[in-house]
Structure formats: structure tokens, C-alpha cells
């Protein structure tokens, strides 16, 4: 990926398009998780991609491109939130691939939806998008210790809600 970043910094639009394509699903999922409305998520995503292209020369370390891009996206999501006074929930469509366990998948999604926005964001970045603690810390401007603590608490809240949810279904 760092080769694509270097080429993009030199103005190679094709390399930049490849970088964005590699990260598009993760970016979309993150924006949708934060904003809850597909139109808003797509607007934030488009603004983030443009800001990324315009500011790419300011990226100091190429290996942090993904983290830097997520940070830009989260800032654009906040900009959209400032302009909105209410939010609507949107169900996330499953990605194509192997046939999922729909019951478990729905239980997890339902439980995630009951968590606070910060818990959802942390768990999503860590488990769905495979971000490391360091990458999350950089993207959210937190210390690694704070991210570890918040992840632990988010997991505990998720587990408690999930167990309650499963108990109600039995």
C-alpha cells in the first residue's frame, strides 16, 4: 500500500483510486455507523476522499495512510452531524461472500444498535475493520491506553446486552 501512497502523493490519480477502492467498504461502513443515514454517509465519504486527495502531500508517514484517512472521514462525519438535528437508523446490508449465520448476525447487529455511538465505533473499527489499538488511537486522537480501556468497557457492555437479548429470545 505504501507504494500506492507514494505514487498518489506524486499526483498519480490511478494509484489514488486504487487506494480508495481498497478502503471503500471500510470507509462506508464507518460513515454509516456514525451517521446512520446512507445519504449522509455517502456525502461524508465523498468529502473525505476529496479532502484526502487535496491534503495527501501533508501526510508525513505513508504507512499511516489508512488511519489518516479514517481520521479525515470521522471529521467529515462530525461536520455532517453538526448540520443535522436528528438521525434515522438504517439497517446494514451484509457483504457478499459465504452464507452467513443469519440468526447470529442479526443478534449481533441488534445488540450493536443498542450500544452507544462510541462503543459501536470502537468495536466496529477493531473487529470489523481490523484496526489495531494504535490505529484506533491515532484515528480518534486518544492514547493507546484509553483505547484499550474503552474497548474493554465496550466489550463488557456488548456482552451484557447480548446475553440479555439472547435470554429474551429463549
CSV table of N, CA and C in Angstrom, one decimal:
chain,number,residue,atom,x,y,z
A,1,UNK,N,0.8,-1.2,0.0
A,1,UNK,CA,0.0,0.0,0.0
A,1,UNK,C,0.9,1.3,0.0
A,2,UNK,N,2.0,1.2,0.7
A,2,UNK,CA,2.9,2.4,0.7
A,2,UNK,C,3.3,2.8,-0.7
A,3,UNK,N,3.5,1.9,-1.6
A,3,UNK,CA,3.9,2.2,-2.9
A,3,UNK,C,2.8,3.1,-3.6
A,4,UNK,N,1.5,2.7,-3.4
A,4,UNK,CA,0.4,3.4,-3.9
A,4,UNK,C,0.3,4.8,-3.3
A,5,UNK,N,0.6,4.9,-2.0
A,5,UNK,CA,0.6,6.2,-1.4
A,5,UNK,C,1.6,7.1,-2.0
A,6,UNK,N,2.8,6.6,-2.1
A,6,UNK,CA,3.9,7.4,-2.7
A,6,UNK,C,3.6,7.9,-4.1
A,7,UNK,N,3.0,7.0,-4.9
A,7,UNK,CA,2.6,7.3,-6.3
A,7,UNK,C,1.5,8.4,-6.2
A,8,UNK,N,0.6,8.2,-5.3
A,8,UNK,CA,-0.5,9.2,-5.2
A,8,UNK,C,0.0,10.5,-4.8
A,9,UNK,N,0.9,10.6,-3.9
A,9,UNK,CA,1.5,11.8,-3.5
A,9,UNK,C,2.1,12.6,-4.6
A,10,UNK,N,2.6,11.8,-5.6
A,10,UNK,CA,3.2,12.5,-6.8
A,10,UNK,C,2.2,12.8,-7.9
A,11,UNK,N,0.9,12.6,-7.5
A,11,UNK,CA,-0.2,13.1,-8.4
A,11,UNK,C,-0.8,11.9,-9.3
A,12,UNK,N,-0.4,10.7,-9.0
A,12,UNK,CA,-0.9,9.6,-9.8
A,12,UNK,C,-2.4,9.3,-9.3
A,13,UNK,N,-3.3,9.7,-10.2
A,13,UNK,CA,-4.8,9.5,-9.8
A,13,UNK,C,-5.2,8.1,-9.8
A,14,UNK,N,-4.6,7.3,-10.7
A,14,UNK,CA,-4.9,5.9,-10.7
A,14,UNK,C,-4.5,5.1,-9.5
A,15,UNK,N,-3.3,5.5,-8.9
A,15,UNK,CA,-2.9,4.9,-7.7
A,15,UNK,C,-3.8,5.3,-6.5
A,16,UNK,N,-4.2,6.6,-6.5
A,16,UNK,CA,-5.1,7.1,-5.5
A,16,UNK,C,-6.5,6.3,-5.6
A,17,UNK,N,-7.0,6.1,-6.8
A,17,UNK,CA,-8.2,5.4,-7.0
A,17,UNK,C,-8.1,4.0,-6.4
A,18,UNK,N,-7.0,3.3,-6.6
A,18,UNK,CA,-6.8,2.0,-6.1
A,18,UNK,C,-6.7,2.0,-4.6
A,19,UNK,N,-6.1,3.0,-4.0
A,19,UNK,CA,-6.1,3.2,-2.5
A,19,UNK,C,-7.5,3.3,-2.0
A,20,UNK,N,-8.3,4.1,-2.6
A,20,UNK,CA,-9.7,4.4,-2.2
A,20,UNK,C,-10.5,3.1,-2.3
A,21,UNK,N,-10.3,2.4,-3.5
A,21,UNK,CA,-11.1,1.2,-3.7
A,21,UNK,C,-10.7,0.1,-2.6
A,22,UNK,N,-9.5,0.0,-2.2
A,22,UNK,CA,-9.1,-0.9,-1.2
A,22,UNK,C,-9.7,-0.6,0.1
A,23,UNK,N,-10.1,0.6,0.4
A,23,UNK,CA,-10.6,1.0,1.7
A,23,UNK,C,-12.1,1.4,1.6
A,24,UNK,N,-12.7,1.4,0.5
A,24,UNK,CA,-14.1,1.9,0.3
A,24,UNK,C,-15.1,1.3,1.2
A,25,UNK,N,-15.1,-0.1,1.3
A,25,UNK,CA,-16.1,-0.7,2.2
A,25,UNK,C,-15.9,-0.4,3.6
A,26,UNK,N,-14.7,-0.4,4.1
A,26,UNK,CA,-14.4,0.0,5.5
A,26,UNK,C,-14.9,1.5,5.8
A,27,UNK,N,-14.6,2.3,4.8
A,27,UNK,CA,-14.9,3.8,5.0
A,27,UNK,C,-16.5,3.9,5.0
A,28,UNK,N,-17.1,3.2,4.1
A,28,UNK,CA,-18.6,3.3,4.0
A,28,UNK,C,-19.2,2.8,5.3
A,29,UNK,N,-18.7,1.6,5.8
A,29,UNK,CA,-19.3,1.1,7.0
A,29,UNK,C,-19.1,2.0,8.2
A,30,UNK,N,-17.9,2.6,8.3
A,30,UNK,CA,-17.6,3.5,9.4
A,30,UNK,C,-18.5,4.8,9.3
A,31,UNK,N,-18.7,5.3,8.1
A,31,UNK,CA,-19.5,6.5,8.0
A,31,UNK,C,-21.0,6.2,8.3
A,32,UNK,N,-21.4,5.0,7.8
A,32,UNK,CA,-22.8,4.6,8.1
A,32,UNK,C,-23.1,4.4,9.6
A,33,UNK,N,-22.1,3.8,10.2
A,33,UNK,CA,-22.2,3.5,11.6
A,33,UNK,C,-22.3,4.8,12.4
A,34,UNK,N,-21.5,5.8,12.0
A,34,UNK,CA,-21.5,7.1,12.7
A,34,UNK,C,-22.8,7.9,12.4
A,35,UNK,N,-23.2,8.0,11.1
A,35,UNK,CA,-24.2,8.9,10.7
A,35,UNK,C,-25.6,8.3,10.6
A,36,UNK,N,-25.7,6.9,10.4
A,36,UNK,CA,-26.9,6.2,10.5
A,36,UNK,C,-27.8,6.5,9.3
A,37,UNK,N,-27.5,7.3,8.4
A,37,UNK,CA,-28.2,7.6,7.2
A,37,UNK,C,-27.3,7.4,5.9
A,38,UNK,N,-27.8,6.7,5.0
A,38,UNK,CA,-26.9,6.4,3.9
A,38,UNK,C,-26.5,7.6,3.1
A,39,UNK,N,-27.5,8.5,2.8
A,39,UNK,CA,-27.1,9.7,2.1
A,39,UNK,C,-26.1,10.6,2.8
A,40,UNK,N,-26.2,10.7,4.1
A,40,UNK,CA,-25.2,11.4,4.9
A,40,UNK,C,-23.9,10.7,4.9
A,41,UNK,N,-23.9,9.4,5.0
A,41,UNK,CA,-22.7,8.7,5.0
A,41,UNK,C,-21.9,8.8,3.6
A,42,UNK,N,-22.7,8.8,2.6
A,42,UNK,CA,-22.1,8.9,1.2
A,42,UNK,C,-21.5,10.4,1.1
A,43,UNK,N,-22.2,11.4,1.6
A,43,UNK,CA,-21.7,12.7,1.5
A,43,UNK,C,-20.4,12.9,2.3
A,44,UNK,N,-20.4,12.3,3.5
A,44,UNK,CA,-19.2,12.4,4.3
A,44,UNK,C,-18.0,11.7,3.6
A,45,UNK,N,-18.4,10.5,3.0
A,45,UNK,CA,-17.3,9.7,2.4
A,45,UNK,C,-16.8,10.5,1.2
A,46,UNK,N,-17.6,11.1,0.4
A,46,UNK,CA,-17.2,11.9,-0.8
A,46,UNK,C,-16.3,13.1,-0.3
A,47,UNK,N,-16.7,13.8,0.7
A,47,UNK,CA,-16.0,14.9,1.2
A,47,UNK,C,-14.6,14.4,1.8
A,48,UNK,N,-14.6,13.3,2.4
A,48,UNK,CA,-13.3,12.7,3.0
A,48,UNK,C,-12.4,12.4,1.9
A,49,UNK,N,-12.9,11.8,0.8
A,49,UNK,CA,-12.0,11.4,-0.3
A,49,UNK,C,-11.4,12.6,-0.9
A,50,UNK,N,-12.2,13.6,-1.2
A,50,UNK,CA,-11.7,14.9,-1.7
A,50,UNK,C,-10.7,15.5,-0.8
A,51,UNK,N,-11.0,15.6,0.5
A,51,UNK,CA,-10.0,16.2,1.4
A,51,UNK,C,-8.7,15.4,1.5
A,52,UNK,N,-8.8,14.1,1.4
A,52,UNK,CA,-7.7,13.2,1.4
A,52,UNK,C,-6.8,13.5,0.2
A,53,UNK,N,-7.4,13.6,-1.0
A,53,UNK,CA,-6.6,13.9,-2.2
A,53,UNK,C,-5.9,15.3,-2.1
A,54,UNK,N,-6.7,16.3,-1.7
A,54,UNK,CA,-6.1,17.6,-1.6
A,54,UNK,C,-5.0,17.7,-0.6
A,55,UNK,N,-5.1,17.0,0.5
A,55,UNK,CA,-4.1,17.1,1.6
A,55,UNK,C,-3.1,16.0,1.6
A,56,UNK,N,-3.1,15.1,0.7
A,56,UNK,CA,-2.2,14.0,0.7
A,56,UNK,C,-0.7,14.3,0.8
A,57,UNK,N,-0.3,15.4,0.2
A,57,UNK,CA,1.1,15.8,0.4
A,57,UNK,C,1.5,16.1,1.8
A,58,UNK,N,0.5,16.4,2.7
A,58,UNK,CA,0.8,16.7,4.1
A,58,UNK,C,1.0,15.4,4.9
A,59,UNK,N,0.6,14.3,4.4
A,59,UNK,CA,0.8,13.0,5.1
A,59,UNK,C,2.3,12.7,5.3
A,60,UNK,N,2.7,12.7,6.6
A,60,UNK,CA,4.1,12.5,6.9
A,60,UNK,C,4.6,11.1,6.7
A,61,UNK,N,3.9,10.2,7.2
A,61,UNK,CA,4.3,8.8,7.1
A,61,UNK,C,3.3,8.0,6.3
A,62,UNK,N,3.8,7.5,5.2
A,62,UNK,CA,2.9,6.8,4.3
A,62,UNK,C,2.2,5.6,4.9
A,63,UNK,N,2.9,4.9,5.8
A,63,UNK,CA,2.3,3.7,6.4
A,63,UNK,C,1.0,4.0,7.2
A,64,UNK,N,0.8,5.2,7.6
A,64,UNK,CA,-0.4,5.6,8.4
A,64,UNK,C,-1.5,6.1,7.5
A,65,UNK,N,-1.4,5.9,6.2
A,65,UNK,CA,-2.5,6.4,5.3
A,65,UNK,C,-3.9,6.0,5.7
A,66,UNK,N,-4.1,4.7,6.0
A,66,UNK,CA,-5.4,4.2,6.4
A,66,UNK,C,-6.0,4.9,7.6
A,67,UNK,N,-5.1,5.0,8.7
A,67,UNK,CA,-5.5,5.7,9.9
A,67,UNK,C,-5.8,7.2,9.6
A,68,UNK,N,-5.0,7.8,8.8
A,68,UNK,CA,-5.2,9.2,8.5
A,68,UNK,C,-6.5,9.4,7.7
A,69,UNK,N,-6.7,8.5,6.8
A,69,UNK,CA,-8.0,8.6,6.0
A,69,UNK,C,-9.2,8.5,6.9
A,70,UNK,N,-9.2,7.5,7.9
A,70,UNK,CA,-10.3,7.4,8.8
A,70,UNK,C,-10.5,8.6,9.6
A,71,UNK,N,-9.4,9.2,10.1
A,71,UNK,CA,-9.5,10.4,10.9
A,71,UNK,C,-10.2,11.5,10.1
A,72,UNK,N,-9.8,11.7,8.8
A,72,UNK,CA,-10.5,12.7,7.9
A,72,UNK,C,-11.9,12.3,7.8
A,73,UNK,N,-12.3,11.1,7.6
A,73,UNK,CA,-13.7,10.7,7.5
A,73,UNK,C,-14.5,11.0,8.7
A,74,UNK,N,-13.9,10.7,9.9
A,74,UNK,CA,-14.6,11.0,11.1
A,74,UNK,C,-14.8,12.5,11.3
A,75,UNK,N,-13.9,13.3,10.9
A,75,UNK,CA,-14.1,14.7,11.0
A,75,UNK,C,-15.2,15.2,10.0
A,76,UNK,N,-15.2,14.6,8.8
A,76,UNK,CA,-16.3,14.9,7.9
A,76,UNK,C,-17.7,14.4,8.4
A,77,UNK,N,-17.7,13.3,9.1
A,77,UNK,CA,-18.9,12.8,9.7
A,77,UNK,C,-19.4,13.8,10.8
A,78,UNK,N,-18.5,14.3,11.6
A,78,UNK,CA,-18.8,15.3,12.6
A,78,UNK,C,-19.4,16.6,11.9
A,79,UNK,N,-18.8,17.0,10.8
A,79,UNK,CA,-19.3,18.2,10.1
A,79,UNK,C,-20.8,17.9,9.7
A,80,UNK,N,-21.0,16.7,9.2
A,80,UNK,CA,-22.4,16.4,8.8
A,80,UNK,C,-23.3,16.4,10.0
A,81,UNK,N,-22.9,15.8,11.1
A,81,UNK,CA,-23.7,15.8,12.3
A,81,UNK,C,-24.0,17.2,12.8
A,82,UNK,N,-23.1,18.1,12.7
A,82,UNK,CA,-23.3,19.5,13.2
A,82,UNK,C,-24.5,20.1,12.4
A,83,UNK,N,-24.6,19.7,11.1
A,83,UNK,CA,-25.7,20.2,10.3
A,83,UNK,C,-27.0,19.5,10.4
A,84,UNK,N,-27.1,18.5,11.2
A,84,UNK,CA,-28.3,17.7,11.4
A,84,UNK,C,-28.7,17.8,12.8
A,85,UNK,N,-30.1,17.7,13.0
A,85,UNK,CA,-30.6,17.8,14.4
A,85,UNK,C,-31.2,16.4,14.8
A,86,UNK,N,-31.3,15.5,13.8
A,86,UNK,CA,-31.9,14.2,14.2
A,86,UNK,C,-31.2,13.1,13.3
A,87,UNK,N,-31.4,11.9,13.7
A,87,UNK,CA,-30.8,10.8,13.0
A,87,UNK,C,-31.8,9.7,12.8
A,88,UNK,N,-31.7,9.0,11.7
A,88,UNK,CA,-32.6,7.8,11.5
A,88,UNK,C,-31.7,6.6,11.4
A,89,UNK,N,-32.2,5.4,11.8
A,89,UNK,CA,-31.4,4.2,11.8
A,89,UNK,C,-31.6,3.5,10.4
A,90,UNK,N,-30.5,3.0,9.9
A,90,UNK,CA,-30.5,2.3,8.7
A,90,UNK,C,-29.9,0.9,8.9
A,91,UNK,N,-30.6,-0.1,8.4
A,91,UNK,CA,-30.0,-1.5,8.6
A,91,UNK,C,-28.8,-1.7,7.6
A,92,UNK,N,-27.8,-2.3,8.1
A,92,UNK,CA,-26.6,-2.5,7.3
A,92,UNK,C,-26.8,-3.8,6.5
A,93,UNK,N,-26.5,-3.7,5.2
A,93,UNK,CA,-26.7,-4.9,4.3
A,93,UNK,C,-25.4,-5.8,4.5
A,94,UNK,N,-25.6,-7.1,4.5
A,94,UNK,CA,-24.4,-7.9,4.6
A,94,UNK,C,-23.6,-7.9,3.4
A,95,UNK,N,-22.3,-8.1,3.5
A,95,UNK,CA,-21.4,-8.2,2.3
A,95,UNK,C,-21.6,-9.5,1.7
A,96,UNK,N,-21.3,-9.5,0.4
A,96,UNK,CA,-21.4,-10.8,-0.4
A,96,UNK,C,-20.3,-11.7,0.1
A,97,UNK,N,-20.4,-13.0,-0.2
A,97,UNK,CA,-19.4,-14.0,0.3
A,97,UNK,C,-20.1,-15.2,0.8
A,98,UNK,N,-19.5,-15.9,1.7
A,98,UNK,CA,-20.0,-17.1,2.3
A,98,UNK,C,-21.4,-16.8,2.9
A,99,UNK,N,-22.2,-17.8,3.0
A,99,UNK,CA,-23.6,-17.7,3.6
A,99,UNK,C,-23.4,-17.5,5.1
A,100,UNK,N,-23.9,-16.3,5.6
A,100,UNK,CA,-23.7,-16.0,7.0
A,100,UNK,C,-24.7,-16.8,7.8
A,101,UNK,N,-24.4,-16.9,9.1
A,101,UNK,CA,-25.4,-17.4,10.1
A,101,UNK,C,-26.3,-16.2,10.4
A,102,UNK,N,-27.5,-16.2,9.8
A,102,UNK,CA,-28.3,-15.0,9.8
A,102,UNK,C,-28.8,-14.7,11.3
A,103,UNK,N,-29.1,-15.8,12.0
A,103,UNK,CA,-29.6,-15.6,13.4
A,103,UNK,C,-28.5,-14.9,14.2
A,104,UNK,N,-27.3,-15.4,14.2
A,104,UNK,CA,-26.2,-14.8,15.0
A,104,UNK,C,-25.9,-13.4,14.5
A,105,UNK,N,-25.9,-13.2,13.1
A,105,UNK,CA,-25.6,-11.9,12.6
A,105,UNK,C,-26.6,-10.9,13.0
A,106,UNK,N,-27.9,-11.3,12.9
A,106,UNK,CA,-28.9,-10.4,13.3
A,106,UNK,C,-28.9,-10.0,14.8
A,107,UNK,N,-28.6,-11.0,15.6
A,107,UNK,CA,-28.4,-10.8,17.1
A,107,UNK,C,-27.3,-9.8,17.4
A,108,UNK,N,-26.2,-10.0,16.7
A,108,UNK,CA,-25.0,-9.1,16.9
A,108,UNK,C,-25.4,-7.7,16.4
A,109,UNK,N,-26.0,-7.6,15.3
A,109,UNK,CA,-26.4,-6.3,14.7
A,109,UNK,C,-27.4,-5.6,15.7
A,110,UNK,N,-28.4,-6.3,16.2
A,110,UNK,CA,-29.4,-5.8,17.1
A,110,UNK,C,-28.7,-5.3,18.3
A,111,UNK,N,-27.8,-6.1,18.9
A,111,UNK,CA,-27.1,-5.7,20.1
A,111,UNK,C,-26.2,-4.5,19.8
A,112,UNK,N,-25.5,-4.5,18.7
A,112,UNK,CA,-24.6,-3.3,18.4
A,112,UNK,C,-25.5,-2.0,18.3
A,113,UNK,N,-26.7,-2.2,17.7
A,113,UNK,CA,-27.5,-1.0,17.6
A,113,UNK,C,-28.0,-0.4,18.9
A,114,UNK,N,-28.0,-1.3,20.0
A,114,UNK,CA,-28.4,-0.8,21.3
A,114,UNK,C,-27.2,-0.1,22.0
A,115,UNK,N,-26.0,-0.3,21.6
A,115,UNK,CA,-24.9,0.3,22.2
A,115,UNK,C,-24.8,1.8,21.8
A,116,UNK,N,-24.1,2.6,22.6
A,116,UNK,CA,-23.8,4.0,22.3
A,116,UNK,C,-22.9,4.1,21.1
A,117,UNK,N,-22.9,5.3,20.5
A,117,UNK,CA,-22.2,5.5,19.3
A,117,UNK,C,-20.7,5.3,19.5
A,118,UNK,N,-20.1,5.7,20.6
A,118,UNK,CA,-18.7,5.5,20.8
A,118,UNK,C,-18.3,4.0,20.9
A,119,UNK,N,-19.2,3.2,21.6
A,119,UNK,CA,-19.0,1.8,21.7
A,119,UNK,C,-19.0,1.1,20.3
A,120,UNK,N,-20.0,1.5,19.6
A,120,UNK,CA,-20.2,1.0,18.2
A,120,UNK,C,-19.0,1.3,17.4
A,121,UNK,N,-18.5,2.5,17.4
A,121,UNK,CA,-17.4,2.9,16.6
A,121,UNK,C,-16.1,2.1,17.0
A,122,UNK,N,-15.8,2.0,18.3
A,122,UNK,CA,-14.7,1.3,18.7
A,122,UNK,C,-14.7,-0.2,18.3
A,123,UNK,N,-15.8,-0.8,18.6
A,123,UNK,CA,-15.9,-2.3,18.3
A,123,UNK,C,-15.9,-2.5,16.8
A,124,UNK,N,-16.5,-1.6,16.0
A,124,UNK,CA,-16.6,-1.8,14.6
A,124,UNK,C,-15.2,-1.6,14.0
A,125,UNK,N,-14.4,-0.6,14.4
A,125,UNK,CA,-13.1,-0.4,13.9
A,125,UNK,C,-12.2,-1.6,14.3
A,126,UNK,N,-12.3,-2.1,15.5
A,126,UNK,CA,-11.5,-3.1,15.9
A,126,UNK,C,-11.8,-4.5,15.3
A,127,UNK,N,-13.1,-4.9,15.3
A,127,UNK,CA,-13.5,-6.2,14.9
A,127,UNK,C,-13.9,-6.3,13.4
A,128,UNK,N,-14.6,-5.3,12.9
A,128,UNK,CA,-15.0,-5.4,11.5
A,128,UNK,C,-13.9,-4.9,10.6
A,129,UNK,N,-13.2,-3.8,10.9
A,129,UNK,CA,-12.2,-3.2,10.0
A,129,UNK,C,-10.8,-3.6,10.4
A,130,UNK,N,-10.6,-4.4,11.4
A,130,UNK,CA,-9.3,-4.9,11.8
A,130,UNK,C,-8.3,-3.9,12.0
A,131,UNK,N,-8.7,-2.8,12.7
A,131,UNK,CA,-7.8,-1.7,13.1
A,131,UNK,C,-7.1,-2.2,14.3
A,132,UNK,N,-5.8,-1.9,14.5
A,132,UNK,CA,-5.1,-2.1,15.7
A,132,UNK,C,-5.4,-1.1,16.7
A,133,UNK,N,-5.1,-1.3,18.0
A,133,UNK,CA,-5.3,-0.3,19.0
A,133,UNK,C,-4.6,1.0,18.7
A,134,UNK,N,-3.4,0.9,18.2
A,134,UNK,CA,-2.6,2.1,17.8
A,134,UNK,C,-3.3,2.8,16.7
A,135,UNK,N,-3.8,2.2,15.7
A,135,UNK,CA,-4.5,2.8,14.6
A,135,UNK,C,-5.8,3.5,15.1
A,136,UNK,N,-6.5,2.9,16.0
A,136,UNK,CA,-7.7,3.5,16.5
A,136,UNK,C,-7.3,4.7,17.4
A,137,UNK,N,-6.3,4.6,18.1
A,137,UNK,CA,-5.8,5.7,19.0
A,137,UNK,C,-5.5,6.9,18.1
A,138,UNK,N,-4.8,6.6,17.0
A,138,UNK,CA,-4.4,7.7,16.1
A,138,UNK,C,-5.6,8.3,15.4
A,139,UNK,N,-6.5,7.5,15.0
A,139,UNK,CA,-7.7,8.0,14.3
A,139,UNK,C,-8.6,8.8,15.2
A,140,UNK,N,-8.7,8.4,16.5
A,140,UNK,CA,-9.6,9.1,17.4
A,140,UNK,C,-8.9,10.1,18.3
A,141,UNK,N,-7.6,10.3,18.1
A,141,UNK,CA,-6.8,11.2,18.9
A,141,UNK,C,-6.9,10.9,20.4
A,142,UNK,N,-6.7,9.6,20.7
A,142,UNK,CA,-6.7,9.1,22.1
A,142,UNK,C,-5.4,8.4,22.3
A,143,UNK,N,-5.1,8.1,23.6
A,143,UNK,CA,-3.9,7.3,23.9
A,143,UNK,C,-4.2,5.9,23.7
A,144,UNK,N,-3.2,5.0,23.5
A,144,UNK,CA,-3.5,3.6,23.3
A,144,UNK,C,-4.1,3.0,24.6
A,145,UNK,N,-3.7,3.5,25.7
A,145,UNK,CA,-4.3,3.0,27.0
A,145,UNK,C,-5.7,3.3,27.1
A,146,UNK,N,-6.1,4.5,26.6
A,146,UNK,CA,-7.5,4.9,26.6
A,146,UNK,C,-8.3,4.0,25.7
A,147,UNK,N,-7.8,3.7,24.6
A,147,UNK,CA,-8.5,2.9,23.6
A,147,UNK,C,-8.6,1.5,24.2
A,148,UNK,N,-7.6,0.9,24.8
A,148,UNK,CA,-7.7,-0.4,25.4
A,148,UNK,C,-8.8,-0.4,26.5
A,149,UNK,N,-8.8,0.6,27.3
A,149,UNK,CA,-9.8,0.7,28.4
A,149,UNK,C,-11.2,0.8,27.8
A,150,UNK,N,-11.4,1.7,26.8
A,150,UNK,CA,-12.7,1.8,26.2
A,150,UNK,C,-13.1,0.6,25.5
A,151,UNK,N,-12.2,-0.1,24.8
A,151,UNK,CA,-12.6,-1.4,24.2
A,151,UNK,C,-13.0,-2.4,25.2
A,152,UNK,N,-12.3,-2.5,26.3
A,152,UNK,CA,-12.7,-3.4,27.4
A,152,UNK,C,-14.1,-3.1,27.9
A,153,UNK,N,-14.4,-1.9,28.1
A,153,UNK,CA,-15.7,-1.5,28.6
A,153,UNK,C,-16.8,-1.7,27.5
A,154,UNK,N,-16.4,-1.4,26.3
A,154,UNK,CA,-17.4,-1.6,25.2
A,154,UNK,C,-17.7,-3.1,25.1
A,155,UNK,N,-16.7,-3.9,25.2
A,155,UNK,CA,-16.9,-5.4,25.1
A,155,UNK,C,-17.9,-5.8,26.2
A,156,UNK,N,-17.6,-5.3,27.4
A,156,UNK,CA,-18.4,-5.7,28.6
A,156,UNK,C,-19.9,-5.3,28.4
A,157,UNK,N,-20.1,-4.0,27.9
A,157,UNK,CA,-21.5,-3.6,27.6
A,157,UNK,C,-22.1,-4.4,26.5
A,158,UNK,N,-21.3,-4.7,25.5
A,158,UNK,CA,-21.9,-5.6,24.4
A,158,UNK,C,-22.3,-6.9,25.0
A,159,UNK,N,-21.4,-7.6,25.7
A,159,UNK,CA,-21.7,-8.9,26.3
A,159,UNK,C,-22.9,-8.9,27.1
A,160,UNK,N,-23.1,-7.9,28.0
A,160,UNK,CA,-24.2,-7.8,28.9
A,160,UNK,C,-25.5,-7.7,28.0
A,161,UNK,N,-25.5,-6.8,27.0
A,161,UNK,CA,-26.7,-6.6,26.2
A,161,UNK,C,-27.0,-7.9,25.4
A,162,UNK,N,-25.9,-8.5,24.9
A,162,UNK,CA,-26.1,-9.7,24.0
A,162,UNK,C,-26.7,-10.8,24.9
A,163,UNK,N,-26.2,-11.0,26.1
A,163,UNK,CA,-26.8,-12.0,26.9
A,163,UNK,C,-28.2,-11.7,27.3
A,164,UNK,N,-28.6,-10.5,27.6
A,164,UNK,CA,-29.9,-10.1,27.8
A,164,UNK,C,-30.8,-10.4,26.6
A,165,UNK,N,-30.3,-10.0,25.4
A,165,UNK,CA,-31.0,-10.2,24.2
A,165,UNK,C,-31.3,-11.7,23.9
A,166,UNK,N,-30.3,-12.5,24.1
A,166,UNK,CA,-30.4,-14.0,23.9
A,166,UNK,C,-31.4,-14.5,24.9
A,167,UNK,N,-31.4,-14.1,26.1
A,167,UNK,CA,-32.3,-14.5,27.2
A,167,UNK,C,-33.7,-14.3,26.9
A,168,UNK,N,-34.0,-13.1,26.2
A,168,UNK,CA,-35.3,-12.7,25.9
A,168,UNK,C,-35.9,-13.6,24.7
A,169,UNK,N,-35.0,-14.1,23.9
A,169,UNK,CA,-35.4,-14.9,22.7
A,169,UNK,C,-35.7,-16.3,23.1
A,170,UNK,N,-35.2,-16.8,24.3
A,170,UNK,CA,-35.3,-18.2,24.6
A,170,UNK,C,-36.7,-18.5,25.2
